[in-house]
Coordinates of C-alpha atoms in Angstrom, one line a residue:
Chain P
M1 CA 138.7 -12.7 174.2
Q2 CA 137.4 -10.0 176.2
F3 CA 139.7 -9.3 180.1
G4 CA 138.0 -6.7 182.6
I5 CA 136.9 -7.0 185.8
F6 CA 134.1 -7.0 188.1
T7 CA 133.1 -5.8 191.6
V8 CA 130.8 -6.4 194.3
G9 CA 131.3 -2.5 196.1
D10 CA 131.2 -4.1 199.2
V11 CA 132.4 -0.5 201.6
T12 CA 134.8 -3.7 204.5
A13 CA 137.7 -2.1 206.4
D14 CA 140.5 -2.5 205.0
P15 CA 141.9 -4.5 207.9
T16 CA 146.1 -3.8 208.6
T17 CA 144.7 0.2 210.1
G18 CA 140.7 -0.2 210.2
R19 CA 140.0 2.7 208.5
T20 CA 136.4 1.4 206.5
P21 CA 135.6 4.2 203.0
T22 CA 132.5 6.6 203.3
E23 CA 129.8 5.9 200.8
H24 CA 131.3 8.2 199.3
E25 CA 134.8 7.6 198.7
R26 CA 133.7 3.8 197.5
I27 CA 132.0 5.4 195.0
R28 CA 134.1 7.8 194.0
A29 CA 136.6 4.8 194.2
T30 CA 134.4 2.6 191.7
V31 CA 134.6 5.3 188.8
A32 CA 138.3 5.1 189.7
I33 CA 138.8 2.8 189.1
A34 CA 136.6 1.9 186.3
K35 CA 138.5 4.5 184.4
K36 CA 142.1 2.9 185.5
A37 CA 140.8 -0.4 183.6
E38 CA 140.3 1.3 180.5
E39 CA 143.0 3.2 180.8
V40 CA 145.0 0.0 181.5
G41 CA 143.8 -2.6 178.1
L42 CA 141.1 -3.9 179.6
D43 CA 137.7 -4.1 177.8
V44 CA 134.7 -4.5 180.5
F45 CA 133.9 -2.7 183.5
A46 CA 131.3 -4.9 185.6
T47 CA 129.8 -3.4 188.2
G48 CA 127.2 -5.0 191.1
E49 CA 123.5 -4.7 191.7
H50 CA 122.6 -4.9 196.0
H51 CA 120.2 -2.3 198.4
N52 CA 121.5 -3.5 201.4
P53 CA 124.8 -2.6 203.8
P54 CA 127.4 -2.5 203.1
F55 CA 127.0 -2.8 199.8
V56 CA 127.1 0.8 197.5
P57 CA 126.0 -0.1 193.9
S58 CA 121.6 -0.3 194.1
S59 CA 122.0 2.3 191.1
P60 CA 124.2 0.7 188.7
T61 CA 123.2 2.3 185.5
T62 CA 123.9 5.5 187.3
T63 CA 127.5 4.9 187.9
L64 CA 128.1 2.7 185.0
A65 CA 126.0 5.9 182.4
Y66 CA 128.8 8.6 184.4
I67 CA 131.3 5.5 183.9
A68 CA 129.9 5.7 180.0
A69 CA 130.9 9.6 179.7
S70 CA 134.0 9.8 181.3
T71 CA 135.5 6.8 179.3
E72 CA 136.1 6.0 175.4
R73 CA 136.1 2.4 175.0
I74 CA 135.8 0.1 176.9
M75 CA 132.5 -2.4 177.0
L76 CA 129.9 -1.4 180.8
S77 CA 128.2 -4.9 182.5
T78 CA 127.0 -6.2 185.4
S79 CA 128.1 -8.4 188.0
T80 CA 125.0 -9.3 188.5
T81 CA 122.1 -7.1 187.8
L82 CA 118.5 -8.9 189.9
I83 CA 116.0 -10.3 187.4
T84 CA 114.0 -10.9 190.2
T85 CA 113.0 -7.9 192.2
N86 CA 114.1 -5.7 189.6
D87 CA 111.2 -4.7 187.7
P88 CA 111.6 -6.5 184.1
V89 CA 109.8 -3.1 182.3
K90 CA 112.1 -1.1 184.5
I91 CA 115.6 -3.0 183.3
A92 CA 114.5 -3.0 180.2
E93 CA 114.1 0.5 179.8
D94 CA 117.5 1.4 181.8
Y95 CA 120.0 -0.5 179.9
A96 CA 118.5 0.8 176.5
T97 CA 118.2 4.1 177.5
L98 CA 122.2 3.5 179.2
Q99 CA 122.5 1.8 175.6
H100 CA 122.2 4.8 174.0
L101 CA 124.4 6.6 176.8
A102 CA 127.5 4.7 176.3
G103 CA 127.4 4.2 171.9
G104 CA 126.3 0.4 172.6
R105 CA 129.0 -0.7 175.1
V106 CA 126.7 -2.2 177.3
D107 CA 125.6 -5.4 177.8
L108 CA 124.2 -6.7 181.1
M109 CA 124.8 -10.1 183.3
L110 CA 121.5 -11.2 185.2
G111 CA 121.3 -13.2 188.0
R112 CA 119.1 -13.7 190.9
G113 CA 120.4 -12.4 194.8
N114 CA 121.4 -15.2 197.7
Q115 CA 119.6 -12.9 200.1
G116 CA 116.4 -14.4 202.1
M117 CA 115.8 -11.0 203.2
V118 CA 115.8 -8.7 199.6
Y119 CA 113.3 -10.5 198.0
P120 CA 110.7 -9.4 200.7
W121 CA 111.6 -5.8 200.7
F122 CA 111.1 -6.0 197.1
G123 CA 107.4 -7.7 196.9
Q124 CA 109.4 -11.1 196.1
D125 CA 109.7 -14.5 197.9
I126 CA 113.7 -15.8 197.4
R127 CA 111.3 -19.5 197.2
Q128 CA 110.0 -18.6 193.9
G129 CA 113.9 -16.9 193.3
I130 CA 113.5 -20.0 190.2
P131 CA 110.1 -18.8 188.8
L132 CA 110.8 -15.0 188.6
A133 CA 114.4 -15.5 186.4
V134 CA 112.2 -16.8 184.2
E135 CA 109.1 -15.5 184.1
N136 CA 110.8 -11.8 184.5
Y137 CA 113.8 -12.5 182.0
N138 CA 110.6 -13.2 178.9
L139 CA 109.6 -10.6 179.3
L140 CA 112.0 -8.6 179.0
H141 CA 113.4 -10.4 175.6
R142 CA 110.4 -9.5 174.5
L143 CA 110.0 -5.9 175.7
W144 CA 113.3 -5.3 174.0
R145 CA 112.2 -7.3 171.0
E146 CA 108.7 -6.3 170.2
D147 CA 107.3 -3.0 169.8
V148 CA 103.8 -3.9 171.3
V149 CA 103.4 -6.2 174.2
D150 CA 100.1 -7.6 175.3
W151 CA 101.9 -9.8 178.1
K152 CA 99.9 -11.5 181.5
G153 CA 102.4 -13.2 184.3
R154 CA 102.0 -15.0 187.7
F155 CA 104.2 -11.9 189.1
R156 CA 104.1 -8.5 187.9
T157 CA 100.4 -6.6 187.1
P158 CA 99.9 -7.0 183.5
L159 CA 101.0 -5.3 180.4
Q160 CA 98.1 -4.0 177.4
G161 CA 99.3 -2.7 174.0
F162 CA 103.0 -1.0 176.2
T163 CA 105.6 -0.2 174.7
S164 CA 109.3 0.1 176.5
T165 CA 111.0 3.7 175.7
P166 CA 113.9 3.5 174.7
R167 CA 114.0 1.4 171.8
P168 CA 117.4 0.4 171.9
L169 CA 119.5 1.2 170.5
D170 CA 119.9 0.3 166.1
G171 CA 117.0 -2.2 167.3
V172 CA 119.8 -3.9 168.8
P173 CA 119.0 -5.2 172.6
P174 CA 122.0 -5.6 174.6
F175 CA 123.0 -8.5 174.7
V176 CA 123.0 -10.3 178.0
W177 CA 124.5 -13.2 179.7
H178 CA 122.9 -15.3 182.9
G179 CA 125.2 -15.8 185.4
S180 CA 124.5 -19.4 188.3
I181 CA 126.7 -20.9 189.9
R182 CA 124.8 -23.7 191.1
S183 CA 121.1 -23.6 189.5
P184 CA 120.9 -25.8 185.9
E185 CA 117.2 -24.0 185.3
I186 CA 119.4 -20.9 184.7
A187 CA 122.3 -22.8 182.5
E188 CA 118.7 -24.4 180.7
Q189 CA 117.8 -20.7 180.4
A190 CA 121.0 -19.5 178.7
A191 CA 121.0 -21.7 176.3
Y192 CA 117.6 -21.8 175.7
Y193 CA 118.2 -18.1 174.4
G194 CA 121.7 -18.6 172.7
D195 CA 122.1 -15.9 174.9
G196 CA 126.3 -15.9 177.1
F197 CA 126.2 -18.2 180.3
F198 CA 128.2 -16.4 183.1
H199 CA 130.3 -18.6 186.0
N200 CA 131.0 -16.6 188.9
H201 CA 134.3 -18.9 189.1
I202 CA 135.2 -17.7 192.8
F203 CA 133.2 -19.0 195.9
W204 CA 133.1 -22.6 194.4
P205 CA 135.4 -25.4 193.0
P206 CA 136.7 -25.8 189.3
E207 CA 134.9 -29.3 189.5
H208 CA 131.1 -26.7 189.8
T209 CA 132.2 -24.8 186.6
R210 CA 132.5 -27.8 184.3
R211 CA 129.2 -29.3 185.1
M212 CA 127.2 -26.0 184.4
V213 CA 129.7 -25.2 181.6
E214 CA 129.2 -28.5 180.0
L215 CA 125.3 -28.4 180.3
Y216 CA 125.1 -25.2 179.0
R217 CA 127.2 -26.1 176.5
R218 CA 124.9 -28.7 175.6
R219 CA 121.5 -27.5 175.2
Y220 CA 123.0 -25.2 173.7
E221 CA 123.7 -27.2 171.0
H222 CA 120.4 -28.7 171.8
Y223 CA 118.0 -25.5 171.4
G224 CA 120.0 -25.0 167.5
H225 CA 122.3 -22.0 168.4
G226 CA 125.1 -23.6 166.8
A227 CA 128.0 -26.2 168.0
A228 CA 128.9 -26.4 172.1
D229 CA 131.6 -25.6 171.9
Q230 CA 130.4 -22.1 170.2
A231 CA 128.2 -20.9 173.3
V232 CA 129.6 -18.2 174.8
V233 CA 131.1 -19.0 178.1
G234 CA 132.1 -16.1 180.5
L235 CA 134.4 -16.8 183.6
G236 CA 134.7 -14.7 186.6
G237 CA 138.3 -15.1 188.9
Q238 CA 139.8 -13.5 192.1
V239 CA 143.8 -12.7 192.0
Y240 CA 146.4 -11.0 194.2
M241 CA 148.8 -10.2 191.9
A242 CA 153.0 -9.2 192.9
K243 CA 156.5 -9.3 191.7
N244 CA 156.6 -12.0 193.6
S245 CA 154.7 -14.7 194.4
Q246 CA 156.0 -14.4 198.7
D247 CA 155.0 -11.2 198.5
A248 CA 151.7 -11.8 196.7
V249 CA 150.7 -14.4 199.4
R250 CA 151.6 -11.5 202.0
E251 CA 150.3 -8.8 200.8
F252 CA 146.5 -10.2 200.4
R253 CA 147.1 -12.3 203.8
P254 CA 145.3 -9.6 206.3
Y255 CA 143.0 -9.3 202.8
F256 CA 141.1 -13.1 202.3
D257 CA 141.4 -14.0 206.4
N258 CA 138.8 -11.2 206.8
A259 CA 137.0 -11.6 203.6
P260 CA 133.5 -10.7 204.4
V261 CA 132.9 -13.8 202.6
Y262 CA 135.3 -16.6 203.1
G263 CA 137.3 -14.4 206.3
G264 CA 137.7 -17.3 209.4
G265 CA 137.6 -20.0 207.0
P266 CA 139.9 -22.4 205.2
S267 CA 143.8 -20.8 204.6
L268 CA 144.9 -18.1 201.9
E269 CA 146.8 -21.1 200.7
D270 CA 143.8 -23.7 201.1
F271 CA 141.2 -22.1 199.5
S272 CA 144.0 -20.7 196.8
E273 CA 144.3 -25.0 195.6
Q274 CA 140.5 -25.8 196.1
T275 CA 139.3 -22.6 194.2
P276 CA 140.8 -20.8 191.3
L277 CA 141.6 -17.8 193.6
T278 CA 145.2 -17.0 192.6
G279 CA 147.7 -14.5 195.4
G280 CA 151.3 -14.4 192.9
S281 CA 153.6 -13.0 190.7
P282 CA 152.1 -11.8 186.6
Q283 CA 153.1 -15.3 185.8
Q284 CA 151.4 -17.7 188.0
V285 CA 148.2 -15.8 187.4
I286 CA 149.0 -16.4 183.3
D287 CA 149.1 -19.7 183.8
R288 CA 146.7 -20.6 186.7
T289 CA 143.7 -18.9 184.1
L290 CA 144.8 -20.7 180.8
G291 CA 144.2 -23.5 182.7
F292 CA 140.3 -22.4 183.1
R293 CA 141.1 -23.5 179.6
D294 CA 140.7 -27.2 180.4
Y295 CA 137.3 -27.7 182.2
V296 CA 135.4 -25.0 180.6
G297 CA 136.7 -25.3 176.5
D298 CA 137.7 -22.6 174.6
Y299 CA 135.3 -19.0 176.1
Q300 CA 135.3 -15.9 175.9
R301 CA 135.4 -13.5 178.3
Q302 CA 137.5 -13.6 181.5
M303 CA 136.6 -11.2 184.1
F304 CA 138.5 -10.6 188.1
L305 CA 137.4 -9.5 191.0
V306 CA 139.8 -7.1 192.6
D307 CA 138.8 -4.8 194.4
H308 CA 136.9 -6.1 197.6
A309 CA 137.4 -6.7 201.4
G310 CA 138.8 -3.4 201.9
L311 CA 141.9 -2.9 199.4
P312 CA 142.3 0.4 199.1
L313 CA 142.1 2.0 196.0
K314 CA 145.9 2.5 195.5
T315 CA 147.0 -1.1 195.5
V316 CA 143.8 -1.5 193.3
L317 CA 144.5 0.1 189.9
E318 CA 148.2 -1.3 191.0
Q319 CA 146.6 -4.3 190.9
L320 CA 144.8 -2.8 187.4
D321 CA 148.8 -2.0 185.5
M322 CA 149.9 -5.3 186.6
L323 CA 146.9 -6.9 184.9
G324 CA 147.5 -4.4 182.4
E325 CA 151.0 -4.7 181.7
Q326 CA 152.0 -7.8 182.3
V327 CA 149.7 -10.2 182.8
V328 CA 145.9 -9.7 179.8
P329 CA 148.9 -8.8 176.6
V330 CA 149.7 -11.9 176.6
L331 CA 146.5 -14.0 178.0
R332 CA 145.0 -12.1 175.6
K333 CA 148.2 -14.3 172.8
E334 CA 148.0 -17.6 173.9
F335 CA 144.2 -18.2 174.2
D336 CA 143.3 -15.9 170.3
A337 CA 146.4 -19.2 169.5
L338 CA 144.3 -21.7 170.8
R339 CA 141.0 -20.6 169.3
P340 CA 140.4 -22.1 167.0
A341 CA 138.4 -20.5 164.1
H342 CA 134.5 -21.4 164.9
V343 CA 134.5 -20.5 167.6
P344 CA 133.5 -17.5 168.7
E345 CA 134.4 -13.6 169.6
A346 CA 132.4 -12.3 173.2
P347 CA 129.5 -10.3 171.4
T348 CA 129.5 -6.4 170.9
H349 CA 126.9 -3.8 169.4
A350 CA 128.9 -3.4 166.1
S351 CA 128.4 -8.2 165.9
L352 CA 125.0 -8.0 166.6
V353 CA 124.1 -5.0 164.5
A354 CA 126.4 -7.0 161.4
A355 CA 124.6 -10.5 162.6
R356 CA 121.6 -8.6 162.2
D357 CA 121.2 -7.0 158.6
A358 CA 123.6 -10.1 158.0
A359 CA 120.3 -12.3 158.3
A360 CA 118.0 -9.1 157.8
G361 CA 120.2 -9.4 154.3
S362 CA 120.2 -13.9 153.4
A363 CA 116.3 -13.5 154.3
D364 CA 116.1 -10.9 152.0
Q365 CA 117.9 -12.1 149.4
K366 CA 115.8 -15.5 149.7
A367 CA 113.2 -13.4 148.8
G368 CA 114.0 -12.0 145.8
V369 CA 115.1 -9.0 147.0
P370 CA 117.7 -6.5 145.7
A371 CA 120.1 -5.8 148.7
Chain W
M1 CA 124.9 -57.3 196.2
T2 CA 127.4 -55.7 198.1
R3 CA 125.2 -53.0 200.2
R4 CA 127.1 -49.8 201.8
I5 CA 127.2 -48.8 205.8
I6 CA 128.5 -46.2 206.9
A7 CA 129.0 -45.3 210.8
V8 CA 129.7 -41.6 211.2
S9 CA 130.4 -41.0 215.4
S10 CA 131.1 -37.4 216.3
G11 CA 133.3 -38.8 219.9
M12 CA 135.7 -35.8 220.9
S13 CA 138.3 -38.1 222.2
E14 CA 141.0 -41.1 221.4
P15 CA 139.2 -43.9 221.9
S16 CA 136.0 -43.2 222.2
S17 CA 133.0 -45.1 223.7
T18 CA 130.9 -43.3 220.7
R19 CA 132.9 -44.5 218.0
L20 CA 133.4 -48.2 219.8
L21 CA 129.8 -47.8 219.7
A22 CA 129.6 -46.9 216.6
D23 CA 131.7 -49.5 215.2
R24 CA 129.1 -52.2 217.1
L25 CA 126.8 -51.1 215.4
A26 CA 128.7 -51.5 211.6
R27 CA 129.2 -54.9 212.8
E28 CA 126.4 -56.1 213.8
S29 CA 124.2 -54.8 211.0
A30 CA 127.3 -55.3 208.3
T31 CA 126.3 -59.6 209.7
A32 CA 123.1 -59.6 210.1
L33 CA 122.9 -58.0 206.6
G34 CA 124.8 -61.0 205.9
G35 CA 127.9 -59.9 205.2
A36 CA 131.2 -59.5 206.4
E37 CA 132.8 -56.8 206.6
L38 CA 135.7 -54.4 203.9
G39 CA 137.7 -57.0 202.1
G40 CA 136.6 -60.0 203.9
A41 CA 135.0 -62.0 202.6
E42 CA 134.6 -62.9 198.7
N43 CA 130.7 -63.1 199.2
S44 CA 130.1 -60.1 201.8
S45 CA 127.0 -58.8 200.9
A46 CA 127.9 -55.8 202.8
E47 CA 131.1 -53.5 203.0
T48 CA 131.0 -50.8 206.7
R49 CA 133.0 -47.8 207.1
T50 CA 133.3 -45.8 209.4
V51 CA 134.0 -42.0 210.1
E52 CA 135.0 -40.1 212.6
L53 CA 134.3 -35.8 211.9
R54 CA 137.0 -35.2 214.8
G55 CA 139.4 -35.4 211.7
H56 CA 137.3 -33.8 210.1
A57 CA 136.4 -31.0 212.5
H58 CA 138.2 -27.9 210.4
A59 CA 137.3 -28.8 207.0
I60 CA 133.4 -28.9 208.3
A61 CA 133.6 -25.3 209.8
D62 CA 135.0 -23.9 205.9
A63 CA 132.1 -25.8 204.5
M64 CA 130.1 -23.8 207.0
L65 CA 131.2 -20.3 205.3
T66 CA 132.3 -21.3 201.9
G67 CA 129.2 -23.9 200.9
F68 CA 131.2 -26.2 199.5
P69 CA 132.9 -29.3 202.0
S70 CA 137.0 -30.1 200.1
G71 CA 139.5 -32.9 200.4
A72 CA 138.3 -36.0 202.4
L73 CA 135.8 -34.3 204.0
R74 CA 134.0 -34.0 200.1
G75 CA 134.4 -37.7 199.9
V76 CA 132.6 -38.9 202.9
V77 CA 130.5 -36.4 202.5
D78 CA 130.0 -38.0 198.7
D79 CA 129.7 -41.6 200.6
V80 CA 127.4 -40.9 203.2
A81 CA 124.5 -39.9 200.2
A82 CA 125.7 -42.8 198.5
A83 CA 124.8 -45.4 201.7
D84 CA 122.1 -47.7 201.9
G85 CA 122.1 -47.3 205.3
L86 CA 123.3 -45.2 207.8
I87 CA 125.3 -44.9 211.8
L88 CA 125.0 -41.7 213.1
V89 CA 126.5 -41.6 216.3
T90 CA 127.3 -39.2 219.2
P91 CA 128.5 -38.6 222.6
T92 CA 125.4 -36.5 224.2
F93 CA 126.0 -33.0 225.3
T94 CA 123.8 -30.2 227.1
A95 CA 121.0 -32.8 227.1
S96 CA 121.1 -33.2 222.5
Y97 CA 123.7 -34.7 220.5
S98 CA 127.0 -32.2 219.6
G99 CA 127.6 -29.2 217.3
L100 CA 130.2 -31.3 215.7
I101 CA 127.3 -34.4 214.0
K102 CA 124.7 -31.6 213.5
A103 CA 127.2 -29.0 211.8
F104 CA 128.0 -32.2 210.1
I105 CA 124.7 -32.6 208.7
D106 CA 123.5 -28.9 208.3
I107 CA 126.5 -29.4 205.2
L108 CA 124.5 -32.7 203.7
D109 CA 122.5 -31.7 200.5
P110 CA 118.9 -31.4 202.3
D111 CA 117.6 -34.4 200.1
A112 CA 120.6 -37.3 201.2
L113 CA 119.4 -38.6 204.3
Q114 CA 116.0 -39.1 201.9
G115 CA 114.6 -42.5 202.2
K116 CA 117.8 -43.2 204.1
P117 CA 117.6 -46.6 207.0
V118 CA 119.7 -44.7 210.2
I119 CA 120.8 -46.2 213.3
L120 CA 120.3 -42.9 216.2
G121 CA 123.6 -43.9 218.7
A122 CA 124.1 -42.1 221.8
T123 CA 127.1 -42.4 224.6
G124 CA 126.5 -40.3 227.7
G125 CA 127.8 -40.0 231.4
T126 CA 124.5 -41.6 232.4
E127 CA 121.4 -43.0 232.0
R128 CA 119.8 -39.9 232.5
H129 CA 120.0 -38.4 229.0
S130 CA 118.8 -42.0 227.0
L131 CA 116.0 -40.3 226.0
M132 CA 117.9 -38.1 223.9
I133 CA 118.0 -40.7 221.1
D134 CA 114.2 -39.6 220.8
H135 CA 113.8 -35.8 221.5
A136 CA 116.7 -34.5 219.2
M137 CA 117.8 -37.2 217.0
R138 CA 114.7 -38.2 216.1
P139 CA 113.4 -34.9 215.3
L140 CA 115.8 -34.5 213.0
M141 CA 115.8 -37.3 210.9
A142 CA 111.5 -36.6 210.3
Y143 CA 113.0 -32.7 208.5
L144 CA 115.5 -34.9 207.2
R145 CA 113.0 -37.4 205.6
A146 CA 115.8 -40.0 206.7
M147 CA 114.5 -43.6 208.3
P148 CA 115.5 -43.9 211.8
V149 CA 115.3 -48.1 212.7
P150 CA 112.5 -48.5 215.4
T151 CA 115.2 -48.8 218.1
G152 CA 117.4 -46.5 219.0
V153 CA 120.8 -48.2 221.5
Y154 CA 121.6 -44.7 223.9
A155 CA 125.5 -47.0 225.5
A156 CA 125.8 -44.6 229.7
S157 CA 129.3 -45.2 230.6
T158 CA 127.5 -47.5 233.3
D159 CA 126.2 -49.7 230.0
W160 CA 129.6 -50.8 228.5
G161 CA 129.5 -53.9 232.1
A162 CA 126.2 -54.4 233.0
A163 CA 124.0 -57.2 230.5
G164 CA 121.7 -55.4 227.0
L165 CA 123.6 -53.4 225.3
D166 CA 124.6 -55.8 223.5
E167 CA 120.7 -56.9 222.7
R168 CA 119.9 -53.7 221.8
I169 CA 122.4 -53.4 219.5
G170 CA 121.8 -56.7 217.9
R171 CA 117.9 -55.6 218.0
A172 CA 119.1 -51.8 216.4
A173 CA 121.5 -54.4 213.9
A174 CA 118.3 -56.6 212.6
E175 CA 115.6 -53.9 212.2
L176 CA 118.2 -51.9 209.6
A177 CA 119.6 -54.7 208.3
A178 CA 115.8 -55.6 207.4
M179 CA 114.8 -52.1 206.0
V180 CA 119.3 -52.5 204.3
A181 CA 117.6 -55.4 202.6
G182 CA 114.1 -54.5 201.3
G183 CA 115.5 -51.4 199.1
P184 CA 115.4 -47.8 198.5
V185 CA 112.5 -46.9 199.8
Q186 CA 112.6 -43.0 197.9
Q187 CA 112.5 -42.9 194.2
P188 CA 115.7 -41.4 193.2
V189 CA 116.3 -37.3 193.5
R190 CA 116.3 -36.1 189.8
D191 CA 119.4 -35.0 188.3
G192 CA 119.5 -31.5 186.3
F193 CA 122.7 -32.0 184.6
A194 CA 122.2 -34.8 183.8
D195 CA 118.8 -34.5 183.0
P196 CA 117.5 -30.7 183.3
V197 CA 114.4 -29.6 182.7
P198 CA 113.7 -28.6 179.8
F199 CA 113.0 -25.0 179.3
E200 CA 109.6 -24.5 178.0
E201 CA 108.3 -26.8 181.1
L202 CA 110.4 -23.6 183.4
L203 CA 108.0 -20.9 181.4
N204 CA 105.4 -22.3 181.4
G205 CA 105.5 -24.1 185.3

């Protein structure tokens, strides 16, 4: 099982000091956080993508390439890449380039974006969100798999004899996760292609997560990619830890109460009960996280949100220490012990290359070609 | 067949005339459907539930901010969506319905009231606001494609001591009963989870 962190990239005032970091500080902090994630033994770092203040990550592949050059092992991903307002041709080019630079340590998560005004800035319309996601990804999927593409669609100028360069590393495209909170069409899309499905699992009660994952698994089997319990599922989550749970709640409360997404709404206690948010001791985080399996089954990737709502860099790095030293090793062991042998790990570049070669090998055998 | 009638009141005080009007509309509607209240006669063909939004005010504000209704409010939202008939009663505040009932309607699924028979009721300090039901509440129902009965029931303070309110309540209840007994007008909304649109259809759509 893979463990990692995902960031929104918000620039938010620290409510305990009133100080807002500069964009420069936030970008440098993002890099420091990613490097720390590798240092403490996490498997994945993912950045969001936004094109309006108060967010800084408008250029994810630039940031991820820099992180790739400063790290050795950690997988780089997104949370999410906007499949609606980005040109799928540019996504194909940018992420293939990143794949080469990062030596294959790249996958990406696609999302639609939920801010109405962003779409027109990129010449699109949020009411076409689902059709855009469906058509754009279909093109992206082909650009990475066919050397020469002739294509015509509703939203983008046609392509004649187009080759997306560079070609994916080793001829194997980055693995794709499709993220959605409540649109069954996106679970269907992930299942159709045999791609991963990711549920943000932060803003809404577990019931919504369960329903989306159940649909994805059922349809994954329907489309012949494997049994439902072999589908590739990722979950988000958010935690704030301290040695004692009372300290965790006390320290996190001002950040929760002023957070852009839920500030002014439910109390920290209510929201912790209604959603997977956990403020508590490392042991409480372990127990709660193990419980996710009860409603989504054995899954492949767990991502945590730790650096939002104005939390200072120092605190975030301390959170990562606790995550890496006290929480993830236990979760890794427990989840691995529970997972049946036929349920796969999350794909990596190496495993995808091996699977491709194995498939080619068995096809050669069938055709009587010696290996 | 048991029909479910839910009355939603956004009255503020305890007791409130808004709640009183909601209860009377619910009782008369159940009677008109030939039934009795929940827990009543064995052969009852209508069960009613009255909900006061005041008790859910914090949860409604939370749901506006988080995007999901939690706790007991979740049950109210589900019951409204599943009801065969709805009674909405609000006090008249600054020439319109109360913000609380609007906030509640705002957190419902956009198609939750589609094709649903509804009685619109309102209370107020003066008769001068009696057209509020028609000028403010009906357009809201039109947007939601709900089916409000022709008779709106407005009760000014003086109406509680005057003739005519009973008659209007009875007429609205009879209209609701007739619409509810007529069966659902709207096709059920497709459940995208039980019955997802196949991907080829999405791709070629």
